Each structure stands twice: as structure tokens, then as C-alpha cells.
Tab-separated table of N, CA and C in Angstrom:
chain	number	residue	atom	x	y	z
A	325	MET	N	21.130	4.732	3.589
A	325	MET	CA	19.682	4.220	4.172
A	325	MET	C	19.486	3.065	3.276
A	326	ASN	N	18.490	2.474	4.056
A	326	ASN	CA	18.138	0.589	3.808
A	326	ASN	C	16.691	0.688	3.182
A	327	THR	N	16.778	0.059	1.607
A	327	THR	CA	15.343	0.296	1.314
A	327	THR	C	14.868	-1.013	1.046
A	328	ILE	N	13.781	-1.057	0.164
A	328	ILE	CA	12.711	-2.495	0.079
A	328	ILE	C	12.262	-1.926	-1.045
A	329	THR	N	12.029	-2.980	-2.321
A	329	THR	CA	11.775	-2.853	-3.562
A	329	THR	C	10.153	-3.765	-3.627
A	330	LEU	N	9.026	-3.281	-3.991
A	330	LEU	CA	8.216	-3.789	-3.683
A	330	LEU	C	6.982	-3.463	-5.106
A	331	GLN	N	6.074	-4.363	-5.280
A	331	GLN	CA	5.198	-4.132	-6.575
A	331	GLN	C	4.175	-3.085	-5.942
A	332	LEU	N	3.877	-2.250	-6.844
A	332	LEU	CA	2.837	-1.556	-6.246
A	332	LEU	C	1.750	-1.443	-7.960
A	333	ASP	N	0.719	-2.020	-7.795
A	333	ASP	CA	0.015	-2.126	-9.074
A	333	ASP	C	0.951	-2.623	-10.315
A	334	GLU	N	1.305	-3.525	-9.791
A	334	GLU	CA	2.147	-4.421	-11.045
A	334	GLU	C	3.261	-3.463	-11.512
A	335	GLN	N	3.862	-2.760	-10.882
A	335	GLN	CA	5.066	-1.831	-10.830
A	335	GLN	C	6.215	-1.734	-9.597
A	336	ALA	N	7.196	-1.859	-10.067
A	336	ALA	CA	8.279	-1.821	-8.757
A	336	ALA	C	8.428	-0.451	-8.187
A	337	LEU	N	8.517	-0.324	-7.176
A	337	LEU	CA	8.274	0.739	-6.372
A	337	LEU	C	9.349	0.635	-5.256
A	338	THR	N	10.470	1.411	-4.909
A	338	THR	CA	11.514	1.538	-3.750
A	338	THR	C	11.047	2.283	-2.888
A	339	LEU	N	11.224	2.074	-1.789
A	339	LEU	CA	10.864	2.509	-0.470
A	339	LEU	C	11.653	2.754	0.573
A	340	PRO	N	11.989	3.480	1.955
A	340	PRO	CA	12.637	3.241	2.988
A	340	PRO	C	12.280	1.858	3.432
A	341	ALA	N	13.302	1.122	4.007
A	341	ALA	CA	13.042	0.014	5.088
A	341	ALA	C	12.266	0.516	6.306
A	342	GLY	N	11.326	-0.418	6.552
A	342	GLY	CA	10.205	0.028	7.542
A	342	GLY	C	9.011	1.184	7.278
A	343	SER	N	8.947	1.255	6.000
A	343	SER	CA	7.755	2.122	5.734
A	343	SER	C	6.744	1.296	5.469
A	344	THR	N	5.472	1.850	5.564
A	344	THR	CA	4.129	1.460	6.499
A	344	THR	C	3.059	1.330	4.921
A	345	LEU	N	1.996	0.940	4.826
A	345	LEU	CA	1.090	0.777	3.828
A	345	LEU	C	0.848	2.565	3.861
A	346	ALA	N	0.197	3.368	5.103
A	346	ALA	CA	-0.097	4.458	4.913
A	346	ALA	C	0.831	4.918	3.961
A	347	GLN	N	2.127	5.101	4.782
A	347	GLN	CA	3.224	5.900	4.022
A	347	GLN	C	3.137	5.928	2.872
A	348	LEU	N	3.121	4.561	2.208
A	348	LEU	CA	3.214	4.052	0.749
A	348	LEU	C	2.352	4.805	0.266
A	349	LEU	N	0.631	5.182	0.762
A	349	LEU	CA	-0.195	6.078	0.293
A	349	LEU	C	0.436	7.689	-0.222
A	350	ALA	N	0.950	7.981	1.008
A	350	ALA	CA	1.451	9.240	0.918
A	350	ALA	C	2.560	9.336	0.008
A	351	HIS	N	3.318	8.615	-0.356
A	351	HIS	CA	4.215	8.590	-1.126
A	351	HIS	C	3.721	8.528	-2.215
A	352	ALA	N	2.631	7.727	-3.023
A	352	ALA	CA	2.012	7.784	-4.051
A	352	ALA	C	1.048	8.691	-4.464
A	353	GLN	N	0.964	9.668	-3.293
A	353	GLN	CA	-0.139	10.902	-3.094
A	353	GLN	C	-1.023	10.779	-3.578
A	354	ARG	N	-1.652	9.668	-2.595
A	354	ARG	CA	-3.003	9.011	-2.896
A	354	ARG	C	-3.881	9.470	-1.548
A	355	ALA	N	-5.026	9.755	-1.677
A	355	ALA	CA	-5.736	10.265	-0.459
A	355	ALA	C	-6.024	8.741	-0.008
A	356	PRO	N	-6.227	8.669	1.444
A	356	PRO	CA	-6.408	7.452	2.048
A	356	PRO	C	-7.890	6.630	2.008
A	357	GLU	N	-8.817	8.051	1.743
A	357	GLU	CA	-10.068	7.365	1.990
A	357	GLU	C	-10.632	7.150	0.262
A	358	SER	N	-9.667	7.711	-0.355
A	358	SER	CA	-10.117	7.259	-2.384
A	358	SER	C	-9.586	5.863	-2.703
A	359	VAL	N	-8.973	5.094	-1.872
A	359	VAL	CA	-8.525	4.085	-2.194
A	359	VAL	C	-9.074	2.779	-1.225
A	360	ALA	N	-9.288	1.743	-1.705
A	360	ALA	CA	-9.323	0.416	-0.973
A	360	ALA	C	-7.751	-0.423	-0.996
A	361	THR	N	-6.934	-0.716	-0.231
A	361	THR	CA	-5.821	-1.379	-0.366
A	361	THR	C	-5.757	-2.893	-0.049
A	362	ALA	N	-4.948	-3.637	-0.641
A	362	ALA	CA	-4.601	-5.082	-0.637
A	362	ALA	C	-2.951	-5.194	-0.509
A	363	LEU	N	-2.988	-6.069	0.636
A	363	LEU	CA	-1.356	-6.389	0.286
A	363	LEU	C	-1.250	-7.670	0.596
A	364	ASN	N	-0.692	-8.544	-0.690
A	364	ASN	CA	0.178	-9.639	-1.294
A	364	ASN	C	-1.650	-10.442	-1.171
A	365	GLY	N	-2.400	-9.875	-1.725
A	365	GLY	CA	-3.696	-10.149	-1.854
A	365	GLY	C	-4.681	-10.369	-1.316
A	366	ARG	N	-4.333	-9.720	0.217
A	366	ARG	CA	-5.517	-9.751	1.590
A	366	ARG	C	-5.859	-8.301	1.758
A	367	PHE	N	-6.952	-8.156	1.756
A	367	PHE	CA	-7.426	-6.638	2.091
A	367	PHE	C	-7.126	-6.052	3.339
A	368	VAL	N	-6.683	-4.734	3.546
A	368	VAL	CA	-6.157	-4.435	4.920
A	368	VAL	C	-7.185	-3.138	4.932
A	369	PRO	N	-7.903	-3.056	5.600
A	369	PRO	CA	-8.299	-1.954	6.418
A	369	PRO	C	-8.124	-0.216	6.491
A	370	ARG	N	-8.545	0.285	6.099
A	370	ARG	CA	-7.689	2.103	6.373
A	370	ARG	C	-7.436	2.141	8.149
A	371	GLU	N	-8.142	1.989	9.049
A	371	GLU	CA	-7.708	2.178	10.050
A	371	GLU	C	-6.571	1.019	10.437
A	372	ALA	N	-6.004	0.220	9.750
A	372	ALA	CA	-4.614	-0.797	9.955
A	372	ALA	C	-3.483	-0.510	9.239
A	373	ARG	N	-3.721	0.305	8.078
A	373	ARG	CA	-2.717	0.774	7.421
A	373	ARG	C	-1.499	1.370	8.139
A	374	PRO	N	-2.059	2.451	9.308
A	374	PRO	CA	-0.353	3.027	9.947
A	374	PRO	C	0.212	1.658	10.518
A	375	GLY	N	-0.422	0.682	10.961
A	375	GLY	CA	0.479	-0.114	11.897
A	375	GLY	C	0.917	-1.455	10.987
A	376	THR	N	0.713	-1.219	9.531
A	376	THR	CA	0.806	-2.680	8.525
A	376	THR	C	2.217	-2.224	8.134
A	377	PRO	N	3.390	-3.117	8.151
A	377	PRO	CA	4.881	-2.559	7.345
A	377	PRO	C	4.624	-3.349	6.464
A	378	LEU	N	5.718	-2.933	5.390
A	378	LEU	CA	5.617	-3.814	4.147
A	378	LEU	C	7.658	-4.140	4.132
A	379	HIS	N	7.358	-4.742	3.359
A	379	HIS	CA	8.237	-6.170	3.356
A	379	HIS	C	8.764	-6.055	2.331
A	380	GLU	N	10.246	-6.299	1.808
A	380	GLU	CA	10.697	-6.709	0.643
A	380	GLU	C	9.943	-7.914	-0.309
A	381	GLY	N	9.840	-7.480	-1.562
A	381	GLY	CA	8.759	-8.207	-2.149
A	381	GLY	C	7.523	-7.990	-2.333
A	382	ASP	N	7.008	-7.565	-1.281
A	382	ASP	CA	5.755	-7.148	-0.994
A	382	ASP	C	5.074	-6.993	-2.307
A	383	SER	N	3.663	-7.301	-2.567
A	383	SER	CA	2.519	-6.873	-3.617
A	383	SER	C	1.536	-5.807	-2.982
A	384	VAL	N	1.499	-4.534	-3.541
A	384	VAL	CA	0.424	-3.943	-2.894
A	384	VAL	C	-0.449	-3.428	-4.236
A	385	LEU	N	-1.835	-3.953	-3.966
A	385	LEU	CA	-3.358	-3.379	-4.763
A	385	LEU	C	-3.540	-2.595	-4.521
A	386	LEU	N	-3.836	-1.316	-5.232
A	386	LEU	CA	-4.607	0.010	-5.046
A	386	LEU	C	-5.856	-0.176	-5.755
A	387	PHE	N	-7.114	-0.336	-5.530
A	387	PHE	CA	-8.321	-0.148	-6.430
A	387	PHE	C	-9.534	0.688	-5.614
A	388	LYS	N	-10.737	0.829	-6.252
A	388	LYS	CA	-11.429	1.428	-5.713
A	388	LYS	C	-12.424	0.825	-5.129
A	389	PRO	N	-12.841	1.584	-3.626
A	389	PRO	CA	-13.675	0.665	-2.597
A	389	PRO	C	-15.044	0.422	-3.299
A	390	ILE	N	-15.483	-0.657	-2.982
A	390	ILE	CA	-17.121	-1.112	-3.576
A	390	ILE	C	-17.802	-0.564	-2.274
A	391	VAL	N	-18.926	-0.130	-2.698
A	391	VAL	CA	-20.019	0.366	-1.717
A	391	VAL	C	-21.389	-0.185	-2.364
A	392	GLY	N	-22.643	-0.158	-1.144
A	392	GLY	CA	-23.289	-0.448	-1.810
A	392	GLY	C	-24.061	-2.004	-1.011
A	393	GLY	N	-25.216	-2.231	-1.206
A	393	GLY	CA	-25.560	-3.733	-0.524
A	393	GLY	C	-26.639	-4.316	-1.389
């Protein structure tokens, strides 16, 4: 099985090659609505996560969404 290694909140994580951002959240056991996501410093909207592939060396940050106005 081919794998990729990326950084999740500054810790190394190995996933199957071809994994998406949505699959990473499932692997990390994080509810999709409970976190906001950034991939390589760019915000990724919740609806885009299933179609956002991850690659070797990517950096993913999970953080609390900010609401209000």
C-alpha cells in the first residue's frame, strides 16, 4: 500500500495515498462540523473537503471555527 506523510497540527501523520481532507478528519475522529481546516496555509471550506486530495508533505491545521460578526 502506498502511503503519504503529512503534518497534522505540526505532528507527522501517515495516511494511504489518495486520501482526502474529509478522510483525514474521519481518521482523526473529528466531527466535520466541529473544526475549520487549512491546507498549506489556505482555508478549505467544509463542502470542499471530500474533493480535496492530500499529498506528501502537506500541512493541515484543524482549528475552531470563528463565528460572529
